[in-house]
Amino acid sequence: MEKSVNYGDHDDLNLEATELRLGLPGISSSSDIGYEKQSSSASTVVVVRNNKRASPEGIMTQESSTKSNSSVSDARNVGPDSHHQPLAKAQVVGWPPIRSFRRNSFQQKKTDQGDGAGMYVKVSMDGAPYLRKVDLKVYKSYPELLTALENMFKFTIGEYSEREGYNGSEYAPTYEDKDGDWMLVGDVPWDMFIFSCKRLRIMKGSEARGLGCL
Amino acid sequence: MNYFPDEVLEHVFDFVASHRDRNAVSLVCRLWHRVERLSRQRVFVGNCYALSPEILIARFPGLKSLTLKGKPHFADFNLVPHDWGGYVQPWIEALSNSRIGLEELRLKRMVVSDESLELLSRSFANFKSLVLVSCEGFTTVGLAAIAANCRFLRELDLQENEIDDHSGHWLSCFPDSCTSLISLNFALPLETLQNILMRAPQLVDLGTGSYIHDPDSETYNKLKHTILKCKSIRNLSGFLEVAPRCLPAIYPICLNLTSLNLSYAAGIHGSELVKLIRRCAKLQRLWILDCIGDKGLEVVASTCKELQELRVFPSDVLGVGHAAVTENGLVAISAGCPKLHSLLYFCQQMTNAALIVVAKNCPNFIRFRLCILEPTKPDPVTMQPLDDGFGAIVQSCKHLRRLSLSGLLTDRVFLYIGMYAEQLEMLSVAFAGDSDKGMLYVLNGCKKLRKLEIRDCPYGDKALLTDVGKYETMRSLWMSSCEVTLGGCKTLAKEMPRLNVEIINEHDQMEIGSEEQRVEKMYLYRTLVGPRKDAPEFVWTL
């Protein structure tokens, strides 16, 4: 049984319709490819896509700057003729198509260097000229970690209580978790903490007291 | 047609189970329509905005089980802004105000608040089953209400949801003996795991959660001990944070497992996975990470002869590390697992030759979703597009209902799809095609197409507007980062009043009135109830 594809009024193989051009008919080939002008960006992008195995003219246009919240326009710059560059995957929104919590668990895998290798995170202290690094795997509990930090930066942290945070000094140990939020050290179980902690920051002064007064 | 009394018709219809068949039955004549609707107990609503709760309740007063889907599929990949919609609250409110005796609720991609869960738990005395897939908006507070108030709960399945609080305290809200509970699928913290296993020894499905670090710990031993008692477990998932040394705890139940989900267990090496899988000869469903490698997949192929569904997820999303799985793993699977019908495969590369072999080995594919991690990557051996490979798949797999494409693709692959994929219902396309022709081949050729989702392809207004009637035969169309313009979408909306044509104007880029500007995200769907009233500011219904 023959299957014919119907385009409505047009004959198939209307090659002119797919001919390479730098602009769509009716739209001026404006060279304004700024951020706001969606219409002219359309013309340049179409050309790039059609150029996969065609002549090189017009392939490397400025399409990457035309798309506003671009998924990836440079993705289409590929063909056996052109230099095949591996795509920077991090730039593509929503690619690869996996749910966000799967993405997050890979960030975690990268933090966890395996059983022997240690889990180093940066520690910053407000007012200190440079940062330090600690290996969270070396410690078995919060008191151990906090003592080590106190020694490292020569300061004292107060008493921890669930109600008031760290009372008794002008310092509060905080950490950045996987979601990018700044959390007070000590609220969650130790095991959960070392897996979600990306970096530490010892807050000082009014900012620290603010946290404790919440 | 009224040769039989209604009761006889109803009895006959009892044997018609699938909702599609029942929909067909209801179209025969008014009598059949009435008998069918009064006797239907299970209803499937693929798009919650296609109708209203009132319409549902009026038509199916005998409703016991409802399936509802909300957001478009690409919402799973962060392409849909947060407050887009898909709220279940109006549905639960309407149902609880009616006489409907709801027993089962299955939601996918919907926003479910704690308030909704509490209302649900109090409204239906016989409520038995709650399934939430890829939902958000609730916490363990809502779950506690379900555990405490639903006395006859048999199934609680929480897959792939965004839940903020992972603590297990709410689980103590289950009664002391849940003899009715046979399925508990979510991440259970270890401390509560054995608690639940003690209370519900007949569990068939079990999801495990967090930390199992230390094989010498007492909790680990208790777990081992408890699992030995659970002969009934067939379906196991979880292992969010498990040290490989602790995997032997589940060896005793491996032989009976029919479903295993290790896709969250980023810490387990391929060799450990393989040791585990060698013991699971009865597996029908396997979800795994690509660190199992091609060699590991060969072991799967030789061990799991009953395998029907395989999903291989990427473990190295950003990096350019060594190739985890390639076409070789897939070929091995296709050769070793004759019953395979559903596949989701993330890989570094694919060749036409491999796809042709896979197509020949597995003509029974229903779902074939291939994701080559690098967009527009060609066949690395021949540097050709993958048109022929996918063409072989659609030509050989005559029952194919779902297809996802990737890699370098021209219009030709869509020509093949239009020609051969006669049963295709859902197609996902990204970074593919050369011209409008591609989309037109598909719209023209795939008569059973229900869902089409496209991103980053060169399809414009001509493709969109050539066959507008087609969209009323489909559930929905998603197009993002394509070439459709505001003017084109407006034209479509005007010609087809029974479609909602929604534009997502996320970063306020759209200027009202400028017709030629490109539309970044468009989602259209057929509906009986017109533009939705809960659309946020950034969603324009044209």
mmCIF file of N, CA and C in Angstrom, chain A residues 3 5-7 10 18 36 38-39 41-42 45-46 49-50 52-53 67-69 71-72 75-76 78 80 84-87 89-90 92-103 105-110 115 191-192 195, chain B residues 76-77 79 134 160 162 211 213 241 245 263-264 266 287 313-319 346 371-376 378 383 385 408 410 419 422 430-431 433-435 437 441 444 455-458 481 483 507 509 517-518 520:
data_model
loop_
_atom_site.group_PDB
_atom_site.id
_atom_site.type_symbol
_atom_site.label_atom_id
_atom_site.label_comp_id
_atom_site.label_asym_id
_atom_site.label_seq_id
_atom_site.Cartn_x
_atom_site.Cartn_y
_atom_site.Cartn_z
ATOM 1 N N LYS A 3 2.157 4.818 0.518
ATOM 2 C CA LYS A 3 1.909 5.887 1.471
ATOM 3 C C LYS A 3 2.396 7.174 0.850
ATOM 4 N N VAL A 5 2.801 11.270 1.162
ATOM 5 C CA VAL A 5 2.768 12.339 2.150
ATOM 6 C C VAL A 5 2.189 13.585 1.516
ATOM 7 N N ASN A 6 1.231 14.142 2.175
ATOM 8 C CA ASN A 6 0.492 15.240 1.580
ATOM 9 C C ASN A 6 0.831 16.562 2.256
ATOM 10 N N TYR A 7 1.201 17.543 1.494
ATOM 11 C CA TYR A 7 1.489 18.838 2.086
ATOM 12 C C TYR A 7 0.382 19.841 1.873
ATOM 13 N N HIS A 10 0.958 22.540 -1.570
ATOM 14 C CA HIS A 10 2.263 22.602 -2.245
ATOM 15 C C HIS A 10 2.637 21.259 -2.841
ATOM 16 N N THR A 18 13.255 25.257 0.821
ATOM 17 C CA THR A 18 14.290 24.904 1.789
ATOM 18 C C THR A 18 15.647 25.437 1.397
ATOM 19 N N GLU A 36 16.812 41.670 22.301
ATOM 20 C CA GLU A 36 15.357 41.833 22.283
ATOM 21 C C GLU A 36 14.710 41.468 20.975
ATOM 22 N N GLN A 38 13.544 39.344 18.540
ATOM 23 C CA GLN A 38 13.312 37.925 18.293
ATOM 24 C C GLN A 38 13.216 37.628 16.817
ATOM 25 N N SER A 39 12.647 38.541 16.047
ATOM 26 C CA SER A 39 12.372 38.208 14.646
ATOM 27 C C SER A 39 13.635 38.000 13.849
ATOM 28 N N SER A 41 16.457 37.165 14.932
ATOM 29 C CA SER A 41 17.207 36.000 15.400
ATOM 30 C C SER A 41 16.668 34.765 14.723
ATOM 31 N N ALA A 42 15.410 34.790 14.392
ATOM 32 C CA ALA A 42 14.815 33.607 13.778
ATOM 33 C C ALA A 42 15.515 33.293 12.475
ATOM 34 N N VAL A 45 19.006 31.729 12.907
ATOM 35 C CA VAL A 45 19.005 30.385 13.484
ATOM 36 C C VAL A 45 18.596 29.353 12.450
ATOM 37 N N VAL A 46 17.612 29.669 11.662
ATOM 38 C CA VAL A 46 17.158 28.694 10.663
ATOM 39 C C VAL A 46 18.289 28.321 9.741
ATOM 40 N N ARG A 49 20.708 25.751 11.172
ATOM 41 C CA ARG A 49 20.248 24.373 11.233
ATOM 42 C C ARG A 49 20.285 23.704 9.881
ATOM 43 N N ASN A 50 19.959 24.454 8.851
ATOM 44 C CA ASN A 50 19.919 23.833 7.541
ATOM 45 C C ASN A 50 21.285 23.538 6.992
ATOM 46 N N LYS A 52 23.635 21.692 7.942
ATOM 47 C CA LYS A 52 24.336 20.545 8.495
ATOM 48 C C LYS A 52 25.301 19.907 7.513
ATOM 49 N N ARG A 53 24.812 19.618 6.336
ATOM 50 C CA ARG A 53 25.785 19.034 5.422
ATOM 51 C C ARG A 53 25.841 19.800 4.123
ATOM 52 N N LYS A 67 19.783 33.960 20.672
ATOM 53 C CA LYS A 67 18.716 33.332 21.433
ATOM 54 C C LYS A 67 18.754 33.851 22.863
ATOM 55 N N SER A 68 17.659 34.329 23.313
ATOM 56 C CA SER A 68 17.638 34.909 24.658
ATOM 57 C C SER A 68 17.827 33.858 25.731
ATOM 58 N N ASN A 69 16.802 33.144 26.117
ATOM 59 C CA ASN A 69 17.138 32.092 27.069
ATOM 60 C C ASN A 69 17.382 30.814 26.311
ATOM 61 N N SER A 71 18.246 27.486 24.908
ATOM 62 C CA SER A 71 18.625 26.120 25.181
ATOM 63 C C SER A 71 19.959 26.133 24.499
ATOM 64 N N VAL A 72 20.320 25.300 23.626
ATOM 65 C CA VAL A 72 21.648 25.555 23.098
ATOM 66 C C VAL A 72 21.615 25.751 21.621
ATOM 67 N N ALA A 75 24.464 23.878 19.642
ATOM 68 C CA ALA A 75 24.289 22.444 19.434
ATOM 69 C C ALA A 75 24.133 22.132 17.967
ATOM 70 N N ARG A 76 23.595 23.091 17.223
ATOM 71 C CA ARG A 76 23.258 22.760 15.851
ATOM 72 C C ARG A 76 24.398 22.998 14.889
ATOM 73 N N VAL A 78 26.728 21.438 13.844
ATOM 74 C CA VAL A 78 27.487 20.193 13.704
ATOM 75 C C VAL A 78 27.268 19.578 12.355
ATOM 76 N N PRO A 80 29.544 16.830 9.350
ATOM 77 C CA PRO A 80 30.841 16.205 9.041
ATOM 78 C C PRO A 80 31.846 17.212 8.489
ATOM 79 N N HIS A 84 33.816 19.228 14.559
ATOM 80 C CA HIS A 84 32.840 18.743 15.535
ATOM 81 C C HIS A 84 33.325 19.009 16.945
ATOM 82 N N GLN A 85 32.672 19.957 17.600
ATOM 83 C CA GLN A 85 33.096 20.268 18.953
ATOM 84 C C GLN A 85 32.154 19.639 19.949
ATOM 85 N N PRO A 86 32.687 18.944 20.917
ATOM 86 C CA PRO A 86 31.788 18.402 21.933
ATOM 87 C C PRO A 86 31.078 19.561 22.626
ATOM 88 N N LEU A 87 29.805 19.392 22.801
ATOM 89 C CA LEU A 87 28.986 20.436 23.352
ATOM 90 C C LEU A 87 29.266 20.591 24.834
ATOM 91 N N LYS A 89 27.829 20.511 27.863
ATOM 92 C CA LYS A 89 26.495 20.069 28.232
ATOM 93 C C LYS A 89 25.898 20.935 29.310
ATOM 94 N N ALA A 90 26.730 21.505 30.153
ATOM 95 C CA ALA A 90 26.205 22.261 31.280
ATOM 96 C C ALA A 90 25.364 23.435 30.811
ATOM 97 N N VAL A 92 23.126 23.565 28.432
ATOM 98 C CA VAL A 92 21.831 23.269 27.848
ATOM 99 C C VAL A 92 20.795 23.108 28.951
ATOM 100 N N VAL A 93 19.751 23.959 28.886
ATOM 101 C CA VAL A 93 18.692 23.843 29.875
ATOM 102 C C VAL A 93 17.894 22.572 29.626
ATOM 103 N N GLY A 94 17.664 21.846 30.694
ATOM 104 C CA GLY A 94 16.812 20.683 30.554
ATOM 105 C C GLY A 94 17.413 19.546 29.757
ATOM 106 N N TRP A 95 18.747 19.523 29.637
ATOM 107 C CA TRP A 95 19.377 18.421 28.909
ATOM 108 C C TRP A 95 20.556 17.898 29.719
ATOM 109 N N PRO A 96 20.777 16.616 29.817
ATOM 110 C CA PRO A 96 19.936 15.546 29.293
ATOM 111 C C PRO A 96 18.605 15.492 30.024
ATOM 112 N N PRO A 97 17.634 14.889 29.405
ATOM 113 C CA PRO A 97 16.288 14.883 29.986
ATOM 114 C C PRO A 97 16.164 13.920 31.160
ATOM 115 N N ILE A 98 16.639 14.380 32.312
ATOM 116 C CA ILE A 98 16.446 13.603 33.535
ATOM 117 C C ILE A 98 15.882 14.527 34.601
ATOM 118 N N ARG A 99 15.215 13.956 35.574
ATOM 119 C CA ARG A 99 14.620 14.756 36.630
ATOM 120 C C ARG A 99 15.706 15.370 37.504
ATOM 121 N N SER A 100 15.384 16.503 38.140
ATOM 122 C CA SER A 100 16.437 17.261 38.843
ATOM 123 C C SER A 100 17.048 16.503 39.993
ATOM 124 N N PHE A 101 16.294 15.643 40.665
ATOM 125 C CA PHE A 101 16.921 14.971 41.794
ATOM 126 C C PHE A 101 17.958 13.968 41.318
ATOM 127 N N ARG A 102 17.854 13.502 40.101
ATOM 128 C CA ARG A 102 18.908 12.631 39.583
ATOM 129 C C ARG A 102 20.158 13.447 39.331
ATOM 130 N N ARG A 103 19.959 14.646 38.858
ATOM 131 C CA ARG A 103 21.092 15.528 38.636
ATOM 132 C C ARG A 103 21.782 15.788 39.954
ATOM 133 N N SER A 105 21.889 13.987 42.636
ATOM 134 C CA SER A 105 22.617 12.882 43.252
ATOM 135 C C SER A 105 23.951 12.664 42.566
ATOM 136 N N PHE A 106 24.122 13.219 41.381
ATOM 137 C CA PHE A 106 25.430 13.094 40.752
ATOM 138 C C PHE A 106 26.392 14.120 41.304
ATOM 139 N N GLN A 107 25.864 15.313 41.619
ATOM 140 C CA GLN A 107 26.735 16.293 42.266
ATOM 141 C C GLN A 107 27.284 15.684 43.536
ATOM 142 N N GLN A 108 26.414 14.951 44.188
ATOM 143 C CA GLN A 108 26.812 14.336 45.441
ATOM 144 C C GLN A 108 27.879 13.291 45.212
ATOM 145 N N LYS A 109 27.730 12.539 44.150
ATOM 146 C CA LYS A 109 28.723 11.500 43.874
ATOM 147 C C LYS A 109 30.077 12.138 43.659
ATOM 148 N N LYS A 110 30.074 13.301 43.048
ATOM 149 C CA LYS A 110 31.359 13.946 42.810
ATOM 150 C C LYS A 110 31.983 14.428 44.111
ATOM 151 N N ASP A 115 35.636 5.789 49.279
ATOM 152 C CA ASP A 115 35.844 5.501 50.696
ATOM 153 C C ASP A 115 37.146 6.035 51.255
ATOM 154 N N ASP A 191 25.567 12.335 59.764
ATOM 155 C CA ASP A 191 25.725 11.645 58.479
ATOM 156 C C ASP A 191 25.079 12.408 57.345
ATOM 157 N N MET A 192 23.901 12.928 57.625
ATOM 158 C CA MET A 192 23.206 13.695 56.597
ATOM 159 C C MET A 192 23.979 14.964 56.294
ATOM 160 N N PHE A 195 27.054 14.682 53.904
ATOM 161 C CA PHE A 195 26.734 14.461 52.500
ATOM 162 C C PHE A 195 26.111 15.670 51.841
ATOM 163 N N ASP B 76 9.332 17.804 33.804
ATOM 164 C CA ASP B 76 10.278 16.959 34.547
ATOM 165 C C ASP B 76 11.709 17.439 34.376
ATOM 166 N N PHE B 77 11.983 18.151 33.298
ATOM 167 C CA PHE B 77 13.353 18.567 33.010
ATOM 168 C C PHE B 77 13.517 20.058 33.174
ATOM 169 N N LEU B 79 11.750 22.549 32.227
ATOM 170 C CA LEU B 79 11.420 23.453 31.132
ATOM 171 C C LEU B 79 10.119 24.216 31.391
ATOM 172 N N SER B 134 6.171 11.917 40.389
ATOM 173 C CA SER B 134 6.698 13.194 39.916
ATOM 174 C C SER B 134 5.821 14.365 40.330
ATOM 175 N N GLU B 160 9.646 9.343 42.601
ATOM 176 C CA GLU B 160 10.218 10.473 41.901
ATOM 177 C C GLU B 160 9.548 11.803 42.227
ATOM 178 N N GLU B 162 9.152 15.422 44.648
ATOM 179 C CA GLU B 162 9.961 16.380 45.389
ATOM 180 C C GLU B 162 9.351 16.536 46.765
ATOM 181 N N TYR B 211 20.705 5.904 54.744
ATOM 182 C CA TYR B 211 22.069 5.530 55.033
ATOM 183 C C TYR B 211 22.264 4.115 55.510
ATOM 184 N N HIS B 213 25.547 2.560 55.880
ATOM 185 C CA HIS B 213 26.991 2.699 55.705
ATOM 186 C C HIS B 213 27.775 1.511 56.202
ATOM 187 N N GLU B 241 21.724 6.030 49.648
ATOM 188 C CA GLU B 241 23.092 6.147 50.150
ATOM 189 C C GLU B 241 23.478 4.808 50.730
ATOM 190 N N ARG B 245 29.405 -2.575 50.568
ATOM 191 C CA ARG B 245 29.609 -3.717 51.459
ATOM 192 C C ARG B 245 28.303 -4.159 52.090
ATOM 193 N N SER B 263 18.610 3.027 40.495
ATOM 194 C CA SER B 263 19.039 4.194 39.722
ATOM 195 C C SER B 263 19.363 5.408 40.571
ATOM 196 N N TYR B 264 19.165 5.315 41.878
ATOM 197 C CA TYR B 264 19.563 6.436 42.728
ATOM 198 C C TYR B 264 20.877 6.156 43.423
ATOM 199 N N ALA B 266 24.160 6.154 43.417
ATOM 200 C CA ALA B 266 25.325 6.608 42.674
ATOM 201 C C ALA B 266 26.621 6.055 43.222
ATOM 202 N N TRP B 287 15.950 -0.797 36.688
ATOM 203 C CA TRP B 287 16.361 0.594 36.501
ATOM 204 C C TRP B 287 17.752 0.708 37.098
ATOM 205 N N PHE B 313 20.214 5.014 33.341
ATOM 206 C CA PHE B 313 20.320 6.454 33.536
ATOM 207 C C PHE B 313 21.780 6.890 33.544
ATOM 208 N N PRO B 314 22.041 8.164 33.208
ATOM 209 C CA PRO B 314 23.429 8.624 33.166
ATOM 210 C C PRO B 314 23.935 8.928 34.565
ATOM 211 N N SER B 315 25.172 8.598 34.830
ATOM 212 C CA SER B 315 25.743 8.916 36.134
ATOM 213 C C SER B 315 26.756 10.040 36.055
ATOM 214 N N ASP B 316 27.161 10.393 34.877
ATOM 215 C CA ASP B 316 28.143 11.456 34.747
ATOM 216 C C ASP B 316 27.581 12.521 33.838
ATOM 217 N N VAL B 317 26.730 13.346 34.417
ATOM 218 C CA VAL B 317 25.918 14.218 33.583
ATOM 219 C C VAL B 317 26.721 15.311 32.901
ATOM 220 N N LEU B 318 27.652 15.870 33.629
ATOM 221 C CA LEU B 318 28.359 17.025 33.089
ATOM 222 C C LEU B 318 29.694 16.672 32.457
ATOM 223 N N GLY B 319 30.271 15.627 32.933
ATOM 224 C CA GLY B 319 31.664 15.390 32.569
ATOM 225 C C GLY B 319 31.842 14.800 31.190
ATOM 226 N N PHE B 346 20.279 5.957 28.189
ATOM 227 C CA PHE B 346 21.157 7.118 28.054
ATOM 228 C C PHE B 346 22.550 6.609 27.745
ATOM 229 N N CYS B 371 18.562 8.239 24.417
ATOM 230 C CA CYS B 371 19.094 9.576 24.628
ATOM 231 C C CYS B 371 20.612 9.542 24.550
ATOM 232 N N ILE B 372 21.120 10.009 23.437
ATOM 233 C CA ILE B 372 22.563 10.165 23.294
ATOM 234 C C ILE B 372 22.908 11.478 23.968
ATOM 235 N N LEU B 373 23.802 11.410 24.935
ATOM 236 C CA LEU B 373 23.989 12.542 25.839
ATOM 237 C C LEU B 373 24.394 13.829 25.137
ATOM 238 N N GLU B 374 25.144 13.717 24.072
ATOM 239 C CA GLU B 374 25.551 14.925 23.367
ATOM 240 C C GLU B 374 24.568 15.205 22.238
ATOM 241 N N PRO B 375 23.897 16.343 22.273
ATOM 242 C CA PRO B 375 22.914 16.635 21.226
ATOM 243 C C PRO B 375 23.548 16.648 19.837
ATOM 244 N N THR B 376 22.823 16.200 18.859
ATOM 245 C CA THR B 376 23.227 16.164 17.447
ATOM 246 C C THR B 376 24.513 15.385 17.196
ATOM 247 N N PRO B 378 26.533 12.521 15.633
ATOM 248 C CA PRO B 378 26.283 11.555 14.561
ATOM 249 C C PRO B 378 26.787 10.163 14.941
ATOM 250 N N MET B 383 30.015 8.830 10.738
ATOM 251 C CA MET B 383 29.731 10.271 10.778
ATOM 252 C C MET B 383 28.440 10.628 10.084
ATOM 253 N N PRO B 385 24.109 10.826 9.944
ATOM 254 C CA PRO B 385 22.993 10.960 10.886
ATOM 255 C C PRO B 385 22.405 9.575 11.200
ATOM 256 N N LEU B 408 22.276 13.032 15.767
ATOM 257 C CA LEU B 408 22.140 13.838 14.562
ATOM 258 C C LEU B 408 21.036 13.247 13.689
ATOM 259 N N THR B 410 18.106 14.112 10.372
ATOM 260 C CA THR B 410 17.598 15.017 9.336
ATOM 261 C C THR B 410 16.111 14.787 9.157
ATOM 262 N N MET B 419 5.898 7.166 7.796
ATOM 263 C CA MET B 419 5.532 6.032 6.951
ATOM 264 C C MET B 419 5.255 4.763 7.740
ATOM 265 N N GLU B 422 2.908 3.278 12.674
ATOM 266 C CA GLU B 422 1.449 3.392 12.605
ATOM 267 C C GLU B 422 0.783 3.418 13.963
ATOM 268 N N ALA B 430 14.254 16.311 19.934
ATOM 269 C CA ALA B 430 15.114 17.407 20.394
ATOM 270 C C ALA B 430 16.266 17.585 19.424
ATOM 271 N N PHE B 431 16.557 18.825 19.065
ATOM 272 C CA PHE B 431 17.722 19.145 18.224
ATOM 273 C C PHE B 431 17.741 18.312 16.949
ATOM 274 N N GLY B 433 16.127 17.499 12.738
ATOM 275 C CA GLY B 433 15.412 17.918 11.539
ATOM 276 C C GLY B 433 16.024 19.137 10.876
ATOM 277 N N ASP B 434 15.622 19.338 9.631
ATOM 278 C CA ASP B 434 16.159 20.459 8.865
ATOM 279 C C ASP B 434 15.116 21.498 8.530
ATOM 280 N N SER B 435 13.855 21.096 8.409
ATOM 281 C CA SER B 435 12.841 22.024 7.917
ATOM 282 C C SER B 435 11.475 21.614 8.417
ATOM 283 N N LYS B 437 9.244 20.300 6.951
ATOM 284 C CA LYS B 437 8.805 19.008 6.418
ATOM 285 C C LYS B 437 8.827 17.917 7.473
ATOM 286 N N TYR B 441 5.696 15.506 8.125
ATOM 287 C CA TYR B 441 5.687 14.057 7.893
ATOM 288 C C TYR B 441 5.023 13.348 9.067
ATOM 289 N N ASN B 444 1.210 14.157 9.514
ATOM 290 C CA ASN B 444 0.439 13.529 8.459
ATOM 291 C C ASN B 444 0.372 12.023 8.577
ATOM 292 N N ARG B 455 11.629 20.151 21.078
ATOM 293 C CA ARG B 455 12.433 21.273 21.547
ATOM 294 C C ARG B 455 13.607 21.484 20.617
ATOM 295 N N ASP B 456 13.948 22.752 20.411
ATOM 296 C CA ASP B 456 15.138 23.094 19.627
ATOM 297 C C ASP B 456 15.157 22.451 18.247
ATOM 298 N N CYS B 457 14.076 22.624 17.520
ATOM 299 C CA CYS B 457 14.009 22.146 16.143
ATOM 300 C C CYS B 457 13.535 23.282 15.249
ATOM 301 N N PRO B 458 13.847 23.216 13.965
ATOM 302 C CA PRO B 458 13.558 24.349 13.089
ATOM 303 C C PRO B 458 12.142 24.369 12.531
ATOM 304 N N SER B 481 11.708 26.520 21.912
ATOM 305 C CA SER B 481 12.917 26.877 21.160
ATOM 306 C C SER B 481 12.825 26.427 19.714
ATOM 307 N N GLU B 483 10.638 27.597 15.821
ATOM 308 C CA GLU B 483 10.520 28.831 15.049
ATOM 309 C C GLU B 483 9.104 29.363 14.956
ATOM 310 N N HIS B 507 10.469 35.011 30.986
ATOM 311 C CA HIS B 507 11.314 36.119 31.440
ATOM 312 C C HIS B 507 10.811 37.429 30.881
ATOM 313 N N GLN B 509 9.780 38.223 28.017
ATOM 314 C CA GLN B 509 10.433 38.639 26.764
ATOM 315 C C GLN B 509 9.441 39.052 25.713
ATOM 316 N N GLN B 517 7.538 37.959 16.433
ATOM 317 C CA GLN B 517 8.517 37.487 17.399
ATOM 318 C C GLN B 517 8.324 36.005 17.653
ATOM 319 N N ARG B 518 9.440 35.359 17.881
ATOM 320 C CA ARG B 518 9.435 33.931 18.101
ATOM 321 C C ARG B 518 8.855 33.625 19.469
ATOM 322 N N GLU B 520 9.040 31.313 22.617
ATOM 323 C CA GLU B 520 10.017 30.392 23.192
ATOM 324 C C GLU B 520 9.376 29.088 23.645
#
